[in-house]
CSV table of C-alpha atoms and ligand atoms in Angstrom, one decimal:
chain,number,residue,atom,x,y,z
A,1,MET,CA,61.9,17.9,13.0
A,2,SER,CA,64.4,18.8,10.6
A,3,LYS,CA,67.7,20.6,12.4
A,4,LEU,CA,70.6,22.2,10.5
A,5,LEU,CA,74.0,22.6,11.7
A,6,ILE,CA,76.4,24.7,9.4
A,7,THR,CA,79.5,24.8,10.7
A,8,ASN,CA,83.3,26.1,9.5
A,9,ILE,CA,81.9,29.7,8.3
A,10,GLY,CA,84.9,31.4,7.2
A,11,LEU,CA,82.9,35.1,7.6
A,12,LEU,CA,79.2,35.2,8.0
A,13,ALA,CA,78.1,38.1,7.2
A,14,THR,CA,74.5,40.0,7.5
A,15,PRO,CA,72.8,43.0,8.0
A,16,LEU,CA,70.6,42.7,11.7
A,17,GLY,CA,67.0,43.9,12.9
A,18,ARG,CA,63.2,43.4,11.4
A,19,SER,CA,63.2,46.6,9.3
A,20,ALA,CA,64.5,48.5,6.2
A,21,LEU,CA,68.2,50.0,7.3
A,22,ALA,CA,69.1,53.6,6.3
A,23,GLY,CA,71.2,56.2,6.2
A,24,LYS,CA,74.5,54.8,7.6
A,25,ALA,CA,72.9,52.0,9.4
A,26,GLN,CA,72.7,50.5,5.9
A,27,GLY,CA,76.3,49.8,5.5
A,28,GLU,CA,76.6,48.7,9.4
A,29,ILE,CA,76.5,44.6,9.1
A,30,LEU,CA,77.4,42.0,11.4
A,31,LYS,CA,80.5,40.2,10.2
A,32,LEU,CA,81.4,37.0,12.4
A,33,SER,CA,84.8,34.9,11.6
A,34,HIS,CA,84.9,31.0,12.2
A,35,ALA,CA,81.0,30.9,12.7
A,36,TRP,CA,78.2,28.6,13.1
A,37,ILE,CA,74.5,28.4,12.0
A,38,MET,CA,71.9,26.2,13.5
A,39,THR,CA,68.1,25.7,12.2
A,40,GLU,CA,64.9,23.8,13.3
A,41,ASP,CA,62.5,23.2,11.1
A,42,GLY,CA,63.6,25.6,9.0
A,43,VAL,CA,63.9,29.0,11.4
A,44,ILE,CA,66.9,30.0,12.7
A,45,THR,CA,68.0,29.2,16.3
A,46,GLU,CA,70.6,30.3,17.0
A,47,ALA,CA,74.3,32.2,15.2
A,48,GLY,CA,77.6,32.7,17.0
A,49,SER,CA,81.2,32.5,16.6
A,50,GLY,CA,84.0,29.7,17.9
A,51,GLU,CA,83.1,26.0,18.3
A,52,PRO,CA,79.3,25.1,18.1
A,53,PRO,CA,77.8,24.0,21.2
A,54,ILE,CA,78.6,20.0,21.3
A,55,MET,CA,75.5,19.1,22.8
A,56,GLU,CA,73.3,21.0,19.8
A,57,GLN,CA,76.0,19.5,17.8
A,58,GLU,CA,75.0,15.8,18.5
A,59,ARG,CA,71.2,16.7,18.3
A,60,CYS,CA,71.4,17.9,14.8
A,61,PHE,CA,70.6,15.1,12.2
A,62,GLU,CA,72.3,17.1,9.9
A,63,THR,CA,75.1,19.4,9.4
A,64,ILE,CA,77.6,21.0,6.7
A,65,ASP,CA,80.7,22.4,6.3
A,66,ALA,CA,81.1,25.6,4.7
A,67,GLY,CA,84.7,25.2,4.4
A,68,GLY,CA,85.8,28.4,5.7
A,69,ARG,CA,83.9,30.7,3.3
A,70,LEU,CA,81.7,33.2,3.1
A,71,VAL,CA,77.7,32.9,4.4
A,72,THR,CA,74.9,35.6,3.7
A,73,PRO,CA,71.3,35.5,4.4
A,74,GLY,CA,69.8,34.2,1.0
A,75,LEU,CA,69.1,36.8,-1.9
A,76,VAL,CA,66.0,38.9,-2.2
A,77,ASP,CA,65.1,40.0,-5.7
A,78,ALA,CA,62.3,42.9,-4.5
A,79,HIS,CA,61.7,43.5,-8.0
A,80,THR,CA,60.9,41.0,-11.3
A,81,HIS,CA,58.3,40.7,-13.7
A,82,LEU,CA,58.3,37.1,-13.6
A,83,VAL,CA,55.7,35.7,-15.6
A,84,PHE,CA,55.3,36.3,-19.6
A,85,GLY,CA,55.3,34.6,-22.8
A,86,GLY,CA,58.2,35.1,-25.4
A,87,PHE,CA,61.2,37.1,-25.5
A,88,ARG,CA,61.7,40.4,-27.2
A,89,GLN,CA,65.4,39.2,-28.8
A,90,HIS,CA,63.8,40.6,-32.2
A,91,GLU,CA,64.5,44.0,-30.7
A,92,LEU,CA,67.8,44.0,-30.4
A,93,ALA,CA,68.4,45.1,-33.9
A,94,ASP,CA,66.2,48.2,-33.5
A,95,LYS,CA,68.1,49.2,-30.2
A,96,LEU,CA,71.1,48.7,-31.7
A,97,ARG,CA,70.0,51.4,-34.6
A,98,GLY,CA,69.1,53.9,-31.5
A,99,ARG,CA,65.5,53.3,-31.3
A,100,THR,CA,64.8,54.1,-27.2
A,101,TYR,CA,62.5,52.1,-25.0
A,102,LEU,CA,59.6,54.5,-25.0
A,103,GLU,CA,60.0,54.7,-29.1
A,104,ILE,CA,59.8,50.9,-29.6
A,105,LEU,CA,57.1,50.5,-27.2
A,106,ALA,CA,55.2,54.1,-28.7
A,107,ALA,CA,55.6,51.9,-31.8
A,108,GLY,CA,53.2,49.5,-30.9
A,109,GLY,CA,56.6,46.8,-29.8
A,110,GLY,CA,57.8,46.4,-26.1
A,111,ILE,CA,55.8,45.6,-23.2
A,112,LEU,CA,52.7,45.0,-25.8
A,113,SER,CA,54.4,42.6,-28.3
A,114,THR,CA,54.9,40.6,-24.6
A,115,VAL,CA,51.4,41.5,-24.3
A,116,LYS,CA,50.6,39.3,-27.3
A,117,ALA,CA,53.1,36.7,-26.2
A,118,THR,CA,51.6,36.3,-22.4
A,119,ARG,CA,48.1,36.3,-23.8
A,120,ALA,CA,49.1,33.6,-26.7
A,121,ALA,CA,50.4,31.5,-23.9
A,122,SER,CA,48.4,29.0,-21.5
A,123,GLU,CA,48.4,29.0,-17.6
A,124,ALA,CA,50.6,25.8,-18.2
A,125,GLN,CA,53.0,27.4,-20.4
A,126,LEU,CA,53.1,30.3,-18.0
A,127,THR,CA,54.0,28.2,-15.2
A,128,ALA,CA,56.6,26.0,-17.2
A,129,LYS,CA,58.2,29.3,-18.2
A,130,ALA,CA,58.2,31.1,-14.6
A,131,LEU,CA,59.6,27.6,-13.1
A,132,ALA,CA,62.6,27.5,-14.7
A,133,ALA,CA,63.7,30.9,-14.5
A,134,LEU,CA,63.1,30.7,-11.0
A,135,LYS,CA,65.5,27.1,-10.7
A,136,GLU,CA,67.9,29.9,-12.3
A,137,MET,CA,67.8,32.5,-10.0
A,138,LEU,CA,67.7,30.2,-7.2
A,139,SER,CA,71.3,29.1,-8.9
A,140,PHE,CA,72.0,32.5,-8.4
A,141,GLY,CA,71.3,32.5,-4.7
A,142,VAL,CA,68.0,34.4,-4.9
A,143,THR,CA,65.7,32.6,-2.3
A,144,LEU,CA,62.8,34.9,-2.1
A,145,CYS,CA,61.4,37.5,-5.0
A,146,GLU,CA,58.9,39.8,-5.9
A,147,ALA,CA,56.5,38.7,-9.0
A,148,LYS,CA,54.3,41.3,-11.1
A,149,SER,CA,51.5,40.8,-13.8
A,150,GLY,CA,51.3,43.2,-16.4
A,151,TYR,CA,51.3,41.6,-19.6
A,152,GLY,CA,47.5,40.6,-19.5
A,153,LEU,CA,46.3,44.0,-19.3
A,154,SER,CA,42.5,42.5,-18.7
A,155,THR,CA,40.9,40.9,-16.0
A,156,GLU,CA,41.2,37.7,-17.2
A,157,GLU,CA,44.4,38.0,-18.7
A,158,GLU,CA,46.0,40.0,-15.6
A,159,LEU,CA,44.3,37.4,-13.3
A,160,LYS,CA,46.0,34.5,-15.1
A,161,GLN,CA,49.6,35.9,-14.5
A,162,LEU,CA,48.5,35.8,-11.0
A,163,ARG,CA,47.5,32.5,-10.8
A,164,VAL,CA,50.6,31.5,-12.3
A,165,VAL,CA,52.4,33.3,-9.3
A,166,ARG,CA,50.2,31.8,-6.9
A,167,ASN,CA,50.6,28.4,-8.2
A,168,LEU,CA,54.4,28.7,-8.1
A,169,ASN,CA,54.5,29.7,-4.6
A,170,GLY,CA,54.9,26.7,-2.1
A,171,THR,CA,55.7,24.4,-5.2
A,172,GLN,CA,59.4,24.9,-5.8
A,173,PRO,CA,61.9,26.7,-3.2
A,174,VAL,CA,62.2,30.1,-4.4
A,175,GLU,CA,59.0,32.2,-2.0
A,176,LEU,CA,57.1,34.7,-4.3
A,177,VAL,CA,55.3,37.8,-3.4
A,178,SER,CA,52.9,39.1,-5.8
A,179,THR,CA,52.1,42.6,-7.4
A,180,PHE,CA,49.1,43.2,-9.2
A,181,LEU,CA,50.7,46.0,-12.3
A,182,GLY,CA,47.6,46.1,-14.5
A,183,ALA,CA,48.9,49.7,-15.2
A,184,HIS,CA,51.7,48.5,-17.3
A,185,ALA,CA,51.0,50.0,-20.8
A,186,ILE,CA,48.0,50.9,-22.5
A,187,PRO,CA,46.1,47.4,-24.3
A,188,PRO,CA,45.4,47.9,-28.1
A,189,GLU,CA,41.6,48.0,-27.3
A,190,TYR,CA,42.0,51.0,-25.5
A,191,LYS,CA,44.5,52.9,-27.1
A,192,ASP,CA,42.3,55.7,-28.1
A,193,ASP,CA,40.6,55.6,-24.9
A,194,HIS,CA,43.3,55.6,-22.0
A,195,GLU,CA,40.3,57.3,-19.6
A,196,GLY,CA,38.5,54.0,-20.2
A,197,TYR,CA,41.9,51.7,-19.5
A,198,VAL,CA,42.2,53.6,-16.1
A,199,ARG,CA,38.6,53.3,-15.2
A,200,LEU,CA,38.7,49.8,-15.8
A,201,ILE,CA,41.2,49.0,-13.9
A,202,CYS,CA,40.1,51.1,-10.8
A,203,GLU,CA,36.1,49.8,-11.2
A,204,GLU,CA,37.0,46.2,-12.5
A,205,MET,CA,40.3,44.6,-12.6
A,206,LEU,CA,41.3,45.9,-8.8
A,207,PRO,CA,38.2,45.1,-7.4
A,208,ALA,CA,38.8,41.4,-8.8
A,209,VAL,CA,42.8,41.4,-7.9
A,210,ALA,CA,41.4,42.4,-4.2
A,211,ALA,CA,38.3,40.0,-4.4
A,212,HIS,CA,40.7,36.5,-5.0
A,213,GLY,CA,43.6,37.8,-3.0
A,214,LEU,CA,45.8,37.2,-5.9
A,215,ALA,CA,48.4,39.8,-4.9
A,216,GLU,CA,49.8,42.0,-1.8
A,217,TYR,CA,50.8,44.8,-3.9
A,218,CYS,CA,49.8,47.2,-7.0
A,219,ASP,CA,52.3,49.2,-8.9
A,220,VAL,CA,51.9,51.3,-11.9
A,221,PHE,CA,54.4,52.4,-14.2
A,222,CYS,CA,54.3,55.9,-14.1
A,223,GLU,CA,56.1,57.2,-17.2
A,224,SER,CA,56.1,59.5,-20.3
A,225,GLY,CA,53.6,58.1,-22.5
A,226,VAL,CA,52.2,55.6,-20.2
A,227,PHE,CA,50.4,57.0,-16.9
A,228,SER,CA,50.6,60.1,-15.6
A,229,VAL,CA,51.3,60.9,-12.3
A,230,GLU,CA,47.6,62.0,-11.9
A,231,GLU,CA,46.4,58.4,-13.2
A,232,SER,CA,49.1,57.0,-11.4
A,233,ARG,CA,47.7,58.9,-7.8
A,234,ARG,CA,43.8,57.6,-8.8
A,235,ILE,CA,44.9,54.2,-9.5
A,236,LEU,CA,47.2,53.8,-6.1
A,237,SER,CA,44.6,55.4,-4.2
A,238,ARG,CA,42.0,52.9,-5.3
A,239,ALA,CA,44.3,50.4,-4.6
A,240,LEU,CA,44.9,51.2,-1.2
A,241,ALA,CA,41.1,51.5,-0.5
A,242,LEU,CA,41.0,48.0,-1.4
A,243,GLY,CA,43.7,47.2,1.2
A,244,LEU,CA,46.6,46.5,-1.2
A,245,LYS,CA,49.8,47.9,-0.4
A,246,VAL,CA,51.5,50.4,-3.4
A,247,LYS,CA,54.5,50.8,-5.0
A,248,ILE,CA,55.7,52.9,-8.3
A,249,HIS,CA,57.8,52.6,-11.1
A,250,ALA,CA,59.0,55.8,-10.8
A,251,ASP,CA,61.2,58.8,-12.3
A,252,GLU,CA,63.0,56.1,-14.4
A,253,ILE,CA,63.3,58.0,-17.8
A,254,ASP,CA,61.9,61.6,-17.1
A,255,ALA,CA,61.4,63.2,-13.9
A,256,LEU,CA,57.4,63.1,-13.6
A,257,GLY,CA,57.2,63.4,-10.1
A,258,GLY,CA,56.6,59.8,-9.2
A,259,ALA,CA,58.7,59.9,-6.3
A,260,GLN,CA,56.8,62.5,-4.9
A,261,LEU,CA,53.7,60.7,-5.5
A,262,ALA,CA,55.3,57.5,-3.4
A,263,GLY,CA,56.0,59.8,-0.6
A,264,ALA,CA,53.0,61.2,-0.5
A,265,LEU,CA,51.0,57.8,-0.3
A,266,GLY,CA,53.5,56.1,2.1
A,267,ALA,CA,53.9,53.2,-0.9
A,268,MET,CA,56.3,50.6,0.3
A,269,SER,CA,58.5,51.2,-2.5
A,270,ALA,CA,59.4,53.5,-5.2
A,271,GLU,CA,61.8,51.8,-8.3
A,272,HIS,CA,63.9,53.0,-10.9
A,273,LEU,CA,64.3,56.5,-9.7
A,274,ILE,CA,66.8,56.7,-12.1
A,275,ALA,CA,65.9,60.7,-12.9
A,276,VAL,CA,64.5,61.3,-9.3
A,277,THR,CA,64.6,65.2,-8.3
A,278,ASP,CA,65.8,66.6,-4.9
A,279,LYS,CA,62.0,67.0,-3.6
A,280,GLY,CA,61.2,63.2,-5.0
A,281,ILE,CA,63.7,61.7,-2.1
A,282,GLU,CA,62.8,64.5,0.6
A,283,SER,CA,59.3,63.1,-0.3
A,284,MET,CA,60.5,59.5,0.2
A,285,GLN,CA,62.5,60.2,3.2
A,286,LYS,CA,59.2,61.7,4.6
A,287,GLY,CA,56.9,59.0,3.8
A,288,GLY,CA,59.2,56.6,4.5
A,289,THR,CA,59.4,54.6,1.1
A,290,ILE,CA,62.5,52.3,0.2
A,291,ALA,CA,64.3,53.1,-2.9
A,292,CYS,CA,64.4,50.2,-4.9
A,293,LEU,CA,67.2,50.5,-7.8
A,294,LEU,CA,67.7,48.6,-10.8
A,295,PRO,CA,71.2,49.1,-11.6
A,296,ALA,CA,71.4,46.0,-14.3
A,297,THR,CA,68.4,48.3,-16.3
A,298,SER,CA,70.6,51.1,-16.5
A,299,PHE,CA,73.4,48.7,-17.5
A,300,TYR,CA,70.7,47.2,-20.2
A,301,LEU,CA,69.6,50.3,-22.0
A,302,GLY,CA,72.5,52.6,-21.6
A,303,ALA,CA,70.9,54.7,-18.9
A,304,ASP,CA,72.4,56.5,-16.1
A,305,TYR,CA,72.4,55.2,-12.9
A,306,ALA,CA,70.0,56.3,-9.9
A,307,PRO,CA,71.7,58.6,-7.7
A,308,ALA,CA,72.1,55.6,-4.5
A,309,ARG,CA,74.7,58.2,-2.9
A,310,LYS,CA,71.9,60.9,-2.3
A,311,PHE,CA,69.3,58.5,-1.1
A,312,ILE,CA,72.0,56.7,1.6
A,313,GLN,CA,72.5,60.6,2.5
A,314,ALA,CA,68.8,61.4,2.9
A,315,GLY,CA,68.0,58.6,4.7
A,316,VAL,CA,66.3,56.7,2.5
A,317,PRO,CA,66.7,53.3,2.5
A,318,VAL,CA,68.0,51.6,-0.7
A,319,ALA,CA,67.1,47.9,-1.8
A,320,LEU,CA,68.6,46.7,-5.1
A,321,ALA,CA,66.8,44.1,-7.5
A,322,THR,CA,66.9,42.6,-11.1
A,323,ASP,CA,63.9,44.3,-13.1
A,324,TYR,CA,63.9,40.9,-14.7
A,325,ASN,CA,61.9,41.4,-17.7
A,326,PRO,CA,62.2,40.6,-21.5
A,327,GLY,CA,62.7,44.3,-22.8
A,328,SER,CA,65.2,46.4,-20.6
A,329,CYS,CA,66.5,43.6,-18.2
A,330,PRO,CA,66.7,40.3,-19.9
A,331,SER,CA,68.6,39.2,-17.0
A,332,LEU,CA,68.4,37.2,-13.6
A,333,ASN,CA,71.7,37.2,-11.9
A,334,LEU,CA,71.1,39.6,-8.7
A,335,GLN,CA,75.0,39.0,-8.3
A,336,LEU,CA,75.7,41.3,-11.1
A,337,VAL,CA,73.1,44.1,-9.7
A,338,MET,CA,75.6,43.6,-6.6
A,339,ASN,CA,78.7,44.7,-8.9
A,340,LEU,CA,76.8,47.4,-10.7
A,341,ALA,CA,75.8,48.7,-7.1
A,342,CYS,CA,79.2,48.9,-6.3
A,343,LEU,CA,80.7,50.1,-9.7
A,344,LYS,CA,78.1,52.4,-10.6
A,345,ASP,CA,76.1,53.4,-7.9
A,346,LYS,CA,78.9,54.1,-5.5
A,347,MET,CA,77.8,51.3,-3.0
A,348,THR,CA,79.9,50.0,-0.5
A,349,PRO,CA,79.7,46.3,-0.6
A,350,GLU,CA,78.1,46.3,3.1
A,351,GLU,CA,75.5,48.6,1.6
A,352,VAL,CA,74.6,46.3,-1.4
A,353,LEU,CA,74.7,43.4,1.4
A,354,THR,CA,71.6,44.8,3.0
A,355,ALA,CA,70.4,46.3,0.2
A,356,VAL,CA,69.8,42.4,-1.8
A,357,THR,CA,68.9,41.3,1.3
A,358,LEU,CA,67.3,42.7,4.4
A,359,ASN,CA,66.1,46.4,2.5
A,360,GLY,CA,64.8,43.9,-0.1
A,361,ALA,CA,62.8,41.9,2.2
A,362,ALA,CA,61.6,45.2,3.8
A,363,ALA,CA,60.4,46.4,0.2
A,364,ILE,CA,58.0,43.5,0.1
A,365,GLY,CA,56.8,43.4,3.5
A,366,ARG,CA,58.7,40.2,4.9
A,367,ALA,CA,61.3,42.1,6.8
A,368,GLU,CA,60.3,40.5,10.0
A,369,SER,CA,60.8,36.7,8.9
A,370,HIS,CA,63.6,36.9,6.1
A,371,GLY,CA,66.9,38.8,5.2
A,372,SER,CA,69.0,38.5,8.2
A,373,ILE,CA,70.7,35.6,9.5
A,374,GLU,CA,69.6,35.9,13.6
A,375,ALA,CA,67.3,33.6,15.9
A,376,GLY,CA,63.8,33.8,14.6
A,377,LYS,CA,64.7,34.2,10.9
A,378,LYS,CA,63.6,32.0,7.8
A,379,ALA,CA,67.0,29.8,7.6
A,380,ASP,CA,67.7,30.9,4.0
A,381,PHE,CA,71.5,31.3,3.0
A,382,VAL,CA,74.3,30.8,0.7
A,383,ILE,CA,77.5,29.7,0.7
A,384,TRP,CA,79.4,31.2,-1.3
A,385,ASN,CA,82.5,30.7,-3.8
A,386,ALA,CA,84.2,33.2,-1.5
A,387,ALA,CA,86.2,34.0,1.2
A,388,ASP,CA,84.6,37.7,1.5
A,389,LEU,CA,82.4,40.0,0.6
A,390,ASP,CA,84.5,42.2,-1.2
A,391,TYR,CA,85.1,39.2,-3.2
A,392,LEU,CA,81.9,38.5,-4.2
A,393,CYS,CA,81.5,42.2,-5.0
A,394,TYR,CA,84.5,42.6,-7.3
A,395,ARG,CA,84.3,39.5,-9.4
A,396,PHE,CA,81.7,39.1,-12.1
A,397,GLY,CA,80.2,37.5,-14.9
A,398,SER,CA,80.9,34.4,-12.8
A,399,ASN,CA,77.9,32.3,-10.7
A,400,LEU,CA,79.9,32.7,-7.0
A,401,ALA,CA,76.7,30.7,-5.2
A,402,GLY,CA,78.1,27.6,-3.9
A,403,THR,CA,75.2,26.0,-1.9
A,404,VAL,CA,71.7,27.6,-1.2
A,405,ILE,CA,69.8,27.0,1.8
A,406,LYS,CA,66.0,27.3,1.5
A,407,GLY,CA,63.8,27.0,4.8
A,408,GLY,CA,67.2,24.9,6.5
A,409,ILE,CA,66.7,22.3,3.3
A,410,ILE,CA,69.8,22.3,1.3
A,411,CYS,CA,68.7,22.9,-2.4
B,501,LIG,O1,58.8,44.4,-20.8
B,501,LIG,O2,59.6,46.2,-21.1
B,501,LIG,N1,60.2,48.7,-17.6
B,501,LIG,N2,58.6,47.4,-17.7
B,501,LIG,C1,58.5,49.0,-17.0
B,501,LIG,C2,59.1,46.8,-18.1
B,501,LIG,C3,60.3,47.8,-18.2
B,501,LIG,C4,59.3,45.3,-18.8
B,501,LIG,C5,58.8,45.5,-20.3
B,502,LIG,ZN1,60.1,46.9,-14.0
């Protein structure tokens, strides 16, 4: 049995609960001064303030002194395109000349250039590359993340990407939840047969993914020139029928109505939502869909920021994630996302903390077990080189994660 006691916590800050928090509740977190946390076999047994019970102290094998610093739950990155070949630095010059993300994609670059590099890479090469990314992610305080496929765009190549995710789960500290994103772009083989590719996804790819148990979620890039709302509806409905849960890249660049579809299907989350309409927000609220906002992508694309305050006012839970990918967000730094959420999305530090812990966990179906510091939850924490939450959201560009603890083990 392994036991761990964290003592001398200056401030313990955590949301509480086993489901996503919305509205006012998103900003109502627990703050305990002079706190301690006790864990056993990777699970939190108790947390409190003042002196930890002496008997318990003696029964503990390992004690960490947090040095009066801030402790929060481990961060959750609920939206990443973790597994891919190559990078796209060669597109920077185009970007600087004013070519947009969708123009680069329409010319056969963007996602399609990463598809080429991913197909050319072996499973072992992709695994080694993603492993390095996970190591960096962990160093920023992330202990649980989502990982999407979407750079294979054929049955075999998509399964290859998803196998990489499966093999990385449990072989390094960051836990992974996998999402099938075969509907990420139209592959070159189907350039003139859009309908054929949608059929391939519904009739071959999705059944294969479900049969191999390789993904919990199905996602679609619902955007102008990529997948329409109707195509997205067909694909996601098929996924639901096969027992997968669904997410959707919705209303990022153009307001196509992806958010309405997300609410109508009862999607777990809708992502991006920069161009979301009031109707979309209302539909998400009715459908119990979480808004997963990605402000680092807005920063990188020079785009607007999603209307976080509108979601909070409407009672839609907000999660925040990096969107780590080689095109629109080549960064794994979820702390930077927290800064941007405060400054650009006008969220409070308390709302931001909930968004990158409990609500992030809820967006990938892990709120029962992750995302907060309370008895029975996973012993995932970060001891920050910060005295309080305001400091964490105010400093930017540095990595303030001091010690990361995953499942009761110091990483
Ligand atoms: O590789 O560009 N937005 N998909 C939708 C992405 C970004 C990933 C990429
Ligand atoms: Zn994405």
